[in-house]
XYZ file of C-alpha atoms in Angstrom:
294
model
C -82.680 79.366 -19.040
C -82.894 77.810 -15.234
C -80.935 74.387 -15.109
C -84.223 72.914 -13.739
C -87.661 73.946 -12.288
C -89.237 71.840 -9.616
C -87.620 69.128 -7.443
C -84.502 68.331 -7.707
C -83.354 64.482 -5.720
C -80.240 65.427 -3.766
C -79.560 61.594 -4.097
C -77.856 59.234 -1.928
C -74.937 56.966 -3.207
C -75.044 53.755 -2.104
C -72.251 50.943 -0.869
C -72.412 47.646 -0.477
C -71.154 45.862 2.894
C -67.147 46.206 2.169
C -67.624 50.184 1.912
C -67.520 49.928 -2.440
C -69.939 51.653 -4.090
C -73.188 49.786 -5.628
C -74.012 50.742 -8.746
C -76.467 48.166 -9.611
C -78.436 49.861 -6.488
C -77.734 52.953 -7.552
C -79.392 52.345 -10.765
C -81.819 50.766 -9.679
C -82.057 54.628 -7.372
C -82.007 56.796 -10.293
C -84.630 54.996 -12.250
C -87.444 55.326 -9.305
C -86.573 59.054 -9.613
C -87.403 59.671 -12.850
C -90.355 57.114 -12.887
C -91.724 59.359 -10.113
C -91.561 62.724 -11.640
C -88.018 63.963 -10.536
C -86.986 66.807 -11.954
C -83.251 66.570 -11.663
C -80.488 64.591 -10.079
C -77.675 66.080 -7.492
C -74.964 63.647 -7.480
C -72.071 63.213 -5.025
C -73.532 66.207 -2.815
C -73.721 66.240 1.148
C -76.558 63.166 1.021
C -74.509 61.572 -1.586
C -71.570 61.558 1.522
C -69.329 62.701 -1.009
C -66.934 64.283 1.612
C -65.630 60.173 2.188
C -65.733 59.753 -1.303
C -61.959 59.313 -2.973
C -61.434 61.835 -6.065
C -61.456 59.175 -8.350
C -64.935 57.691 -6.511
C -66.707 60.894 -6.600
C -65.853 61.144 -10.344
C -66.629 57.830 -11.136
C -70.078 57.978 -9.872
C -70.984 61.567 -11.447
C -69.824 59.405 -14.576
C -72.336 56.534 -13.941
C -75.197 58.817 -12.492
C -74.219 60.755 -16.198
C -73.881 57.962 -18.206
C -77.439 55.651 -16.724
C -79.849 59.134 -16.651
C -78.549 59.468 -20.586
C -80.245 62.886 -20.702
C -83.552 62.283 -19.385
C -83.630 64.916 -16.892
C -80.516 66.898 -15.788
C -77.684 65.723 -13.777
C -76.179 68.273 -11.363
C -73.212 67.194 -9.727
C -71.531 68.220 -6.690
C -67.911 69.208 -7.311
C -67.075 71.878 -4.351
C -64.328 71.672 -2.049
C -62.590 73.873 0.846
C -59.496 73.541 -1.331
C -59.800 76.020 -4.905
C -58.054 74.245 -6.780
C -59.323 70.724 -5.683
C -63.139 71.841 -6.794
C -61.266 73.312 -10.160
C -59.816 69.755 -10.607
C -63.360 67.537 -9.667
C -65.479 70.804 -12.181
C -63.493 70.357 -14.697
C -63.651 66.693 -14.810
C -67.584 66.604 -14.254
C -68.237 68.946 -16.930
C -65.927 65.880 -18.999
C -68.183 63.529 -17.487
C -71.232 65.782 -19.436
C -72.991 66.659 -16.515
C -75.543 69.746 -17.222
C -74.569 71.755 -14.348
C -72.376 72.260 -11.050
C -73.228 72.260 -7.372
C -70.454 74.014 -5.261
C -70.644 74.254 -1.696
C -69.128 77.251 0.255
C -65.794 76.340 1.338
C -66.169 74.787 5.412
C -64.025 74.921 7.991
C -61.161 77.163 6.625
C -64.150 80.064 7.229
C -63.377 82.332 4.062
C -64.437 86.194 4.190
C -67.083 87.454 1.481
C -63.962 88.578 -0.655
C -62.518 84.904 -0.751
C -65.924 83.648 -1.345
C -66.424 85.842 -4.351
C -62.442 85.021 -5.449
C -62.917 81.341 -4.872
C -66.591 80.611 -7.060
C -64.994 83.171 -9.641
C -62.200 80.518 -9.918
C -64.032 77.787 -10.295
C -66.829 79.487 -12.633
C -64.187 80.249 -14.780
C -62.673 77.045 -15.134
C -65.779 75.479 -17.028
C -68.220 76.476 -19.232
C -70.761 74.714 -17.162
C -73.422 76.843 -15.200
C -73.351 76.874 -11.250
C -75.016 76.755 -8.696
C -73.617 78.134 -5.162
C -74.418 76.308 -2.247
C -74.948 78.031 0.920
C -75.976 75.754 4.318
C -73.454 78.079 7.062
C -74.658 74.846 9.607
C -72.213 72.756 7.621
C -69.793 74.893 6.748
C -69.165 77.705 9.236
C -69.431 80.108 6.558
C -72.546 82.402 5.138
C -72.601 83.882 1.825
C -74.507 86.853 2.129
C -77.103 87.906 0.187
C -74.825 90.828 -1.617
C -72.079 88.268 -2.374
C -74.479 85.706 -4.262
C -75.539 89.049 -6.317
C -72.480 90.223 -7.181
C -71.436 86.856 -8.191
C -74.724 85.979 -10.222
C -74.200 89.568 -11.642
C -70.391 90.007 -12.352
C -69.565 85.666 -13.668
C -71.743 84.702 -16.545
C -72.154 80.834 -15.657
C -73.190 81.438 -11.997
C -76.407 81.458 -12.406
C -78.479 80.563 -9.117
C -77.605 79.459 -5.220
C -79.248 76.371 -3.328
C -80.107 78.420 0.334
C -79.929 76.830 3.321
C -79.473 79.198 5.797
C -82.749 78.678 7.336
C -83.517 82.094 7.535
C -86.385 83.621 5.480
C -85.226 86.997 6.292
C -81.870 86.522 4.426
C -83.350 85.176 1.297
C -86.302 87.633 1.135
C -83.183 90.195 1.121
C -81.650 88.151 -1.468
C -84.539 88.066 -3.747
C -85.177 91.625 -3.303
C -81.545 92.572 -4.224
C -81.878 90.215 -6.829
C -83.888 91.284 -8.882
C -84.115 88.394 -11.056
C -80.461 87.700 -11.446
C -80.681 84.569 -9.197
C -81.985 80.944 -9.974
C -83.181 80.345 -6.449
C -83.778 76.932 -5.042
C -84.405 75.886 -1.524
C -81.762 73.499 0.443
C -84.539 72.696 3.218
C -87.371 70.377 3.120
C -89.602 71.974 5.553
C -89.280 75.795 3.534
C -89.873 74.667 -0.208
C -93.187 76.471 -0.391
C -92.035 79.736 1.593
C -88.731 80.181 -0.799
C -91.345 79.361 -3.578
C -93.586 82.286 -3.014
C -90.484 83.965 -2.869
C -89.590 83.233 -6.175
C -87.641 80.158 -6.373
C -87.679 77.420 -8.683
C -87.321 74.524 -6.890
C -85.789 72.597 -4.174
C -82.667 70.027 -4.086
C -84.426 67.970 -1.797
C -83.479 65.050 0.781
C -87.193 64.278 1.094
C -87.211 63.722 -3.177
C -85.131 60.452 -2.060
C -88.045 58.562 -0.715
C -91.107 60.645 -1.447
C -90.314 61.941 -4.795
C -94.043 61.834 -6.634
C -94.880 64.256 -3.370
C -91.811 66.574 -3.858
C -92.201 67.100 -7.414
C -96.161 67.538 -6.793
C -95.818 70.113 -4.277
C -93.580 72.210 -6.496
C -95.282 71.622 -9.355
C -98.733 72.379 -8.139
C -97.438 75.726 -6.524
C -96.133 76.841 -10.478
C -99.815 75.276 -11.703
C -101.498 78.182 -9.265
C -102.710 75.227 -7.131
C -101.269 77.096 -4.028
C -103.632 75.489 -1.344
C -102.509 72.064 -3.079
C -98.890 72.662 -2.498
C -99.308 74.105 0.889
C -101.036 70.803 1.773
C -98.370 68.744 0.920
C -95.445 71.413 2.649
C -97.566 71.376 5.594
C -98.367 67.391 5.399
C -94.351 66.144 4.981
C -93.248 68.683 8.022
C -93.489 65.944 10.772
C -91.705 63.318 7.981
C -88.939 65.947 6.882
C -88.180 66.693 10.878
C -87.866 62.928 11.142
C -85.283 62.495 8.385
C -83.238 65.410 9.653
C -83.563 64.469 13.769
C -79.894 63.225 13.062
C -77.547 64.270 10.835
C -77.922 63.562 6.770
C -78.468 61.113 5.507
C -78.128 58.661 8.489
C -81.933 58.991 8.482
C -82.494 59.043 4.860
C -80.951 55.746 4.167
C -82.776 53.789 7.368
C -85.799 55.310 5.103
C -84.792 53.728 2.255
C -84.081 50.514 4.400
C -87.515 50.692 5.464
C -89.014 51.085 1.991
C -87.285 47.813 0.751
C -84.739 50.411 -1.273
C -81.669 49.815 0.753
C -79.146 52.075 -0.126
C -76.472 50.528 2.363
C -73.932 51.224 4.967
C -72.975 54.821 5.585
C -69.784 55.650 5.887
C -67.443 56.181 8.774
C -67.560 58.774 11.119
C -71.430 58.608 10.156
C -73.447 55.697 11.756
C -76.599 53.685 12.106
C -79.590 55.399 13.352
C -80.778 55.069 16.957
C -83.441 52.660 17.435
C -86.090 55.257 18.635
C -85.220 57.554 16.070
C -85.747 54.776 13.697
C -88.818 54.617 15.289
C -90.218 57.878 14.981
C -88.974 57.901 11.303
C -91.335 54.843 10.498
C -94.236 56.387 11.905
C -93.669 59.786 10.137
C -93.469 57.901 6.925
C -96.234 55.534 7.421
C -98.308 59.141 8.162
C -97.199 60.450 4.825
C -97.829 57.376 2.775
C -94.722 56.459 1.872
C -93.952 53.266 3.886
């Protein structure tokens, strides 16, 4: 059975002005999610900045995220690394923490070949019990897992199960899906392609839009599964000009102005990332005011 179908909230963590995290906010965060249909929560991902989060931090807020959702929907948490035996260390403690599932990036910057890919999720994998998710976005990272790899690892390690695409490029996953051939849980890591990996034969999307329009992310996916395909297009077609806005810098400097904007503040980023430029800021108003979210 899939960890989730539908929209999955990659979801922000936020800090309060000294740089510590705010979990009365981020409460506060998970609670709208649910209330508005989400379907799961990603904690401690790339939106949830967790590459400035301390070990102990990250762990401490997949505890919290675990602890306040208590089993309402499930909690996915983000535990890769570039270092093996650092994402061993941060699974292993997650799956402690009683999350439902794991979200493991590719490893970045140290550029591993498809054989160290396949060696390093084995790893992991078999460290827990937990089932994973792979994480491929090759803009962050450097590296691409190809569509072969993800196969042979959904194939060959029983609790990978599935892979969050990124890539940006249809072509790839359509060769994915087709070598596939229903082995792999897919869900889309872009905003603006949830429909086109749908009709595909996804399951979802771990979304950066869910954060601030997350009735209209779950809706979109959901109508798609209800056979409302016109429905869902609508609302794909209706967030593009809103989903370029939150990505015309990098995540989630846009995505928390948005949540500035809608009263939600989910505070400071952290350093090297900073504040939004003012007409970006702009722009990002106006997209959401368009979309009904502001």
């Amino acid at each position: 059975m899939a960890l989730f179908k539908g929209a999955g909230v990659a979801v922000v963590t936020p800090f309060h002005p000294d740089g510590t995290v705010n979990y009365e906010r981020f409460a506060q965060l998970l609670d709208y999610q649910i209330d508005n249909g989400t379907d799961a929560i990603i904690v401690c991902g790339t939106t949830g900045e967790s590459s400035t989060l301390t070990h102990e931090e990250h762990l401490d807020v997949i505890r919290y995220c675990v602890k306040h959702v208590n089993g309402r929907i499930p909690v996915i948490g983000g535990t890769g690394s570039n270092c093996t035996e650092t994402a061993v260390y941060l699974s292993q403690e997650a799956e402690k923490a009683g999350v439902d599932g794991l979200l493991l990036v590719s490893p970045y910057y140290n550029k591993a070949t498809q054989k160290g890919l396949y060696q390093h999720y084995k790893t992991i994998a078999d460290s827990v019990s937990l089932p994973v998710i792979l994480y491929n976005v090759p803009s962050r990272t450097g590296t691409n897992i190809m569509p072969a790899t993800v196969v042979k690892l959904c194939r060959e390690v029983e609790n990978i199960v599935g892979v969050k695409e990124a890539s940006g490029n249809i072509s790839q996953v359509a060769k994915l899906m087709s070598l596939a051939d229903g082995c792999v849980d897919l869900y889309s890591g872009n905003d603006d392609q949830i429909v086109p990996l749908l009709a595909m034969g996804g399951l979802g999307v771990i979304s950066v839009l869910s954060n601030i329009a997350p009735r209209q992310t779950h809706d979109m996916c959901a109508k798609f599964f209800e056979g409302d395909l016109e429905g869902s297009r609508k609302l794909q077609l209706d967030a593009i000009p809103l989903v370029d806005a939150l990505f015309c810098e990098v995540n989630p400097i846009p995505v928390k102005a948005a949540l500035r904007l809608q009263g939600r503040d989910g505070g400071r980023l952290r350093m090297p990332l900073c504040d939004m430029e003012a007409e970006h800021e702009e722009m990002l108003r106006k997209a959401m005011e368009e979309f009904g979210v502001l």
